[in-house]
Amino acid sequence: MAWHPHITVATVVESAGRFLMVEESKGGRLVLNQPAGHLESDETLKAAAIRETLEETGWTVELTGVVGIYLYTAPSNGVTYQRVCFAAKALHHDASRSLDEGIVAATWLSRDELLAQSSRWRSELIIRCIDDYLAGPSYDLAVVRD
């Protein structure tokens, strides 16, 4: 059997101690995740992160750094994901924009509010990325070569 890791991107967008999160329907339940998704063909990692954030939240963001690169194997299906997590700042929100299929809402939550809802996390990468972001510093965007 061939093994194929999935390359994904995510963004940690923080404003006044709250983090931009998405509520999405996955496996018949509502889960919380950072704006995140798969790298598409002929797309850079940076462009993917900006695109996914806009598609899932309606927010245009500016990337400010790299939080980390994570390897995660989902216990539910055994799929391995390589996640490149970016830090970003929110620039503009388009409230009229339709969100990606499966996304119920975009919401801003504090770290404590996220901890109180740990049973709703899509994966533990959510809090790992936030904690790494808070611990800082982020890596310069130049570390990602297109």
JSON list of N, CA and C in Angstrom, two decimals, residues 8-11 35-55 59-63 84 86 141 144-146:
[
{"chain": "A", "resi": 8, "resn": "THR", "atom": "N", "xyz": [-1.00, 20.34, 4.43]},
{"chain": "A", "resi": 8, "resn": "THR", "atom": "CA", "xyz": [-2.04, 21.29, 4.78]},
{"chain": "A", "resi": 8, "resn": "THR", "atom": "C", "xyz": [-1.40, 22.57, 5.32]},
{"chain": "A", "resi": 9, "resn": "VAL", "atom": "N", "xyz": [-2.21, 23.61, 5.32]},
{"chain": "A", "resi": 9, "resn": "VAL", "atom": "CA", "xyz": [-1.81, 24.90, 5.88]},
{"chain": "A", "resi": 9, "resn": "VAL", "atom": "C", "xyz": [-2.86, 25.31, 6.89]},
{"chain": "A", "resi": 10, "resn": "ALA", "atom": "N", "xyz": [-2.46, 26.16, 7.82]},
{"chain": "A", "resi": 10, "resn": "ALA", "atom": "CA", "xyz": [-3.38, 26.72, 8.81]},
{"chain": "A", "resi": 10, "resn": "ALA", "atom": "C", "xyz": [-2.89, 28.11, 9.18]},
{"chain": "A", "resi": 11, "resn": "THR", "atom": "N", "xyz": [-3.80, 28.92, 9.71]},
{"chain": "A", "resi": 11, "resn": "THR", "atom": "CA", "xyz": [-3.39, 30.23, 10.20]},
{"chain": "A", "resi": 11, "resn": "THR", "atom": "C", "xyz": [-3.86, 30.42, 11.63]},
{"chain": "A", "resi": 35, "resn": "PRO", "atom": "N", "xyz": [-8.59, 28.25, 10.70]},
{"chain": "A", "resi": 35, "resn": "PRO", "atom": "CA", "xyz": [-8.76, 28.23, 9.24]},
{"chain": "A", "resi": 35, "resn": "PRO", "atom": "C", "xyz": [-7.63, 27.38, 8.67]},
{"chain": "A", "resi": 36, "resn": "ALA", "atom": "N", "xyz": [-7.98, 26.36, 7.92]},
{"chain": "A", "resi": 36, "resn": "ALA", "atom": "CA", "xyz": [-6.98, 25.40, 7.46]},
{"chain": "A", "resi": 36, "resn": "ALA", "atom": "C", "xyz": [-7.50, 24.64, 6.26]},
{"chain": "A", "resi": 37, "resn": "GLY", "atom": "N", "xyz": [-6.57, 24.07, 5.50]},
{"chain": "A", "resi": 37, "resn": "GLY", "atom": "CA", "xyz": [-6.98, 23.26, 4.37]},
{"chain": "A", "resi": 37, "resn": "GLY", "atom": "C", "xyz": [-5.78, 22.72, 3.62]},
{"chain": "A", "resi": 38, "resn": "HIS", "atom": "N", "xyz": [-6.08, 22.07, 2.52]},
{"chain": "A", "resi": 38, "resn": "HIS", "atom": "CA", "xyz": [-5.06, 21.38, 1.73]},
{"chain": "A", "resi": 38, "resn": "HIS", "atom": "C", "xyz": [-4.42, 22.30, 0.70]},
{"chain": "A", "resi": 39, "resn": "LEU", "atom": "N", "xyz": [-3.14, 22.08, 0.49]},
{"chain": "A", "resi": 39, "resn": "LEU", "atom": "CA", "xyz": [-2.41, 22.74, -0.57]},
{"chain": "A", "resi": 39, "resn": "LEU", "atom": "C", "xyz": [-2.95, 22.24, -1.90]},
{"chain": "A", "resi": 40, "resn": "GLU", "atom": "N", "xyz": [-3.22, 23.17, -2.82]},
{"chain": "A", "resi": 40, "resn": "GLU", "atom": "CA", "xyz": [-3.72, 22.78, -4.15]},
{"chain": "A", "resi": 40, "resn": "GLU", "atom": "C", "xyz": [-2.57, 22.77, -5.15]},
{"chain": "A", "resi": 41, "resn": "SER", "atom": "N", "xyz": [-2.78, 22.10, -6.27]},
{"chain": "A", "resi": 41, "resn": "SER", "atom": "CA", "xyz": [-1.77, 22.01, -7.32]},
{"chain": "A", "resi": 41, "resn": "SER", "atom": "C", "xyz": [-1.36, 23.40, -7.78]},
{"chain": "A", "resi": 42, "resn": "ASP", "atom": "N", "xyz": [-0.06, 23.59, -7.99]},
{"chain": "A", "resi": 42, "resn": "ASP", "atom": "CA", "xyz": [0.50, 24.86, -8.49]},
{"chain": "A", "resi": 42, "resn": "ASP", "atom": "C", "xyz": [0.24, 26.04, -7.56]},
{"chain": "A", "resi": 43, "resn": "GLU", "atom": "N", "xyz": [0.14, 25.80, -6.26]},
{"chain": "A", "resi": 43, "resn": "GLU", "atom": "CA", "xyz": [-0.11, 26.85, -5.28]},
{"chain": "A", "resi": 43, "resn": "GLU", "atom": "C", "xyz": [1.04, 26.89, -4.29]},
{"chain": "A", "resi": 44, "resn": "THR", "atom": "N", "xyz": [1.42, 28.07, -3.85]},
{"chain": "A", "resi": 44, "resn": "THR", "atom": "CA", "xyz": [2.45, 28.17, -2.82]},
{"chain": "A", "resi": 44, "resn": "THR", "atom": "C", "xyz": [1.79, 27.96, -1.45]},
{"chain": "A", "resi": 45, "resn": "LEU", "atom": "N", "xyz": [2.60, 27.62, -0.48]},
{"chain": "A", "resi": 45, "resn": "LEU", "atom": "CA", "xyz": [2.08, 27.44, 0.88]},
{"chain": "A", "resi": 45, "resn": "LEU", "atom": "C", "xyz": [1.47, 28.74, 1.41]},
{"chain": "A", "resi": 46, "resn": "LYS", "atom": "N", "xyz": [2.14, 29.86, 1.14]},
{"chain": "A", "resi": 46, "resn": "LYS", "atom": "CA", "xyz": [1.63, 31.15, 1.62]},
{"chain": "A", "resi": 46, "resn": "LYS", "atom": "C", "xyz": [0.29, 31.48, 0.97]},
{"chain": "A", "resi": 47, "resn": "ALA", "atom": "N", "xyz": [0.21, 31.30, -0.34]},
{"chain": "A", "resi": 47, "resn": "ALA", "atom": "CA", "xyz": [-1.06, 31.58, -1.04]},
{"chain": "A", "resi": 47, "resn": "ALA", "atom": "C", "xyz": [-2.17, 30.66, -0.54]},
{"chain": "A", "resi": 48, "resn": "ALA", "atom": "N", "xyz": [-1.84, 29.41, -0.26]},
{"chain": "A", "resi": 48, "resn": "ALA", "atom": "CA", "xyz": [-2.85, 28.47, 0.25]},
{"chain": "A", "resi": 48, "resn": "ALA", "atom": "C", "xyz": [-3.39, 28.93, 1.59]},
{"chain": "A", "resi": 49, "resn": "ALA", "atom": "N", "xyz": [-2.51, 29.40, 2.47]},
{"chain": "A", "resi": 49, "resn": "ALA", "atom": "CA", "xyz": [-2.95, 29.85, 3.80]},
{"chain": "A", "resi": 49, "resn": "ALA", "atom": "C", "xyz": [-3.87, 31.07, 3.69]},
{"chain": "A", "resi": 50, "resn": "ILE", "atom": "N", "xyz": [-3.52, 32.00, 2.84]},
{"chain": "A", "resi": 50, "resn": "ILE", "atom": "CA", "xyz": [-4.36, 33.19, 2.65]},
{"chain": "A", "resi": 50, "resn": "ILE", "atom": "C", "xyz": [-5.70, 32.80, 2.05]},
{"chain": "A", "resi": 51, "resn": "ARG", "atom": "N", "xyz": [-5.68, 31.93, 1.03]},
{"chain": "A", "resi": 51, "resn": "ARG", "atom": "CA", "xyz": [-6.91, 31.48, 0.37]},
{"chain": "A", "resi": 51, "resn": "ARG", "atom": "C", "xyz": [-7.83, 30.74, 1.33]},
{"chain": "A", "resi": 52, "resn": "GLU", "atom": "N", "xyz": [-7.26, 29.77, 2.05]},
{"chain": "A", "resi": 52, "resn": "GLU", "atom": "CA", "xyz": [-8.09, 28.97, 2.97]},
{"chain": "A", "resi": 52, "resn": "GLU", "atom": "C", "xyz": [-8.73, 29.85, 4.05]},
{"chain": "A", "resi": 53, "resn": "THR", "atom": "N", "xyz": [-7.97, 30.81, 4.57]},
{"chain": "A", "resi": 53, "resn": "THR", "atom": "CA", "xyz": [-8.52, 31.69, 5.60]},
{"chain": "A", "resi": 53, "resn": "THR", "atom": "C", "xyz": [-9.69, 32.49, 5.04]},
{"chain": "A", "resi": 54, "resn": "LEU", "atom": "N", "xyz": [-9.53, 33.03, 3.85]},
{"chain": "A", "resi": 54, "resn": "LEU", "atom": "CA", "xyz": [-10.61, 33.80, 3.23]},
{"chain": "A", "resi": 54, "resn": "LEU", "atom": "C", "xyz": [-11.82, 32.91, 2.95]},
{"chain": "A", "resi": 55, "resn": "GLU", "atom": "N", "xyz": [-11.59, 31.75, 2.36]},
{"chain": "A", "resi": 55, "resn": "GLU", "atom": "CA", "xyz": [-12.71, 30.86, 2.00]},
{"chain": "A", "resi": 55, "resn": "GLU", "atom": "C", "xyz": [-13.48, 30.36, 3.22]},
{"chain": "A", "resi": 59, "resn": "TRP", "atom": "N", "xyz": [-12.38, 36.43, 6.06]},
{"chain": "A", "resi": 59, "resn": "TRP", "atom": "CA", "xyz": [-11.35, 37.40, 6.47]},
{"chain": "A", "resi": 59, "resn": "TRP", "atom": "C", "xyz": [-10.18, 37.38, 5.49]},
{"chain": "A", "resi": 60, "resn": "THR", "atom": "N", "xyz": [-9.80, 38.56, 5.02]},
{"chain": "A", "resi": 60, "resn": "THR", "atom": "CA", "xyz": [-8.55, 38.75, 4.29]},
{"chain": "A", "resi": 60, "resn": "THR", "atom": "C", "xyz": [-7.48, 38.96, 5.34]},
{"chain": "A", "resi": 61, "resn": "VAL", "atom": "N", "xyz": [-6.38, 38.23, 5.22]},
{"chain": "A", "resi": 61, "resn": "VAL", "atom": "CA", "xyz": [-5.30, 38.32, 6.21]},
{"chain": "A", "resi": 61, "resn": "VAL", "atom": "C", "xyz": [-3.97, 38.60, 5.54]},
{"chain": "A", "resi": 62, "resn": "GLU", "atom": "N", "xyz": [-3.05, 39.08, 6.35]},
{"chain": "A", "resi": 62, "resn": "GLU", "atom": "CA", "xyz": [-1.66, 39.25, 5.94]},
{"chain": "A", "resi": 62, "resn": "GLU", "atom": "C", "xyz": [-0.81, 38.32, 6.79]},
{"chain": "A", "resi": 63, "resn": "LEU", "atom": "N", "xyz": [-0.05, 37.45, 6.15]},
{"chain": "A", "resi": 63, "resn": "LEU", "atom": "CA", "xyz": [0.82, 36.55, 6.89]},
{"chain": "A", "resi": 63, "resn": "LEU", "atom": "C", "xyz": [1.95, 37.34, 7.53]},
{"chain": "A", "resi": 84, "resn": "VAL", "atom": "N", "xyz": [1.69, 23.20, 7.84]},
{"chain": "A", "resi": 84, "resn": "VAL", "atom": "CA", "xyz": [2.49, 24.40, 7.96]},
{"chain": "A", "resi": 84, "resn": "VAL", "atom": "C", "xyz": [1.56, 25.46, 8.52]},
{"chain": "A", "resi": 86, "resn": "PHE", "atom": "N", "xyz": [0.87, 29.21, 9.86]},
{"chain": "A", "resi": 86, "resn": "PHE", "atom": "CA", "xyz": [1.30, 30.59, 9.74]},
{"chain": "A", "resi": 86, "resn": "PHE", "atom": "C", "xyz": [0.62, 31.46, 10.79]},
{"chain": "A", "resi": 141, "resn": "LEU", "atom": "N", "xyz": [8.90, 34.70, 7.46]},
{"chain": "A", "resi": 141, "resn": "LEU", "atom": "CA", "xyz": [8.25, 34.10, 6.29]},
{"chain": "A", "resi": 141, "resn": "LEU", "atom": "C", "xyz": [9.26, 33.65, 5.24]},
{"chain": "A", "resi": 144, "resn": "VAL", "atom": "N", "xyz": [10.10, 29.96, 4.29]},
{"chain": "A", "resi": 144, "resn": "VAL", "atom": "CA", "xyz": [9.28, 29.19, 3.32]},
{"chain": "A", "resi": 144, "resn": "VAL", "atom": "C", "xyz": [9.70, 29.64, 1.92]},
{"chain": "A", "resi": 145, "resn": "ARG", "atom": "N", "xyz": [10.30, 28.75, 1.20]},
{"chain": "A", "resi": 145, "resn": "ARG", "atom": "CA", "xyz": [10.77, 29.05, -0.16]},
{"chain": "A", "resi": 145, "resn": "ARG", "atom": "C", "xyz": [9.74, 28.56, -1.16]},
{"chain": "A", "resi": 146, "resn": "ASP", "atom": "N", "xyz": [9.34, 29.45, -2.05]},
{"chain": "A", "resi": 146, "resn": "ASP", "atom": "CA", "xyz": [8.37, 29.07, -3.09]},
{"chain": "A", "resi": 146, "resn": "ASP", "atom": "C", "xyz": [9.07, 28.40, -4.24]}
]
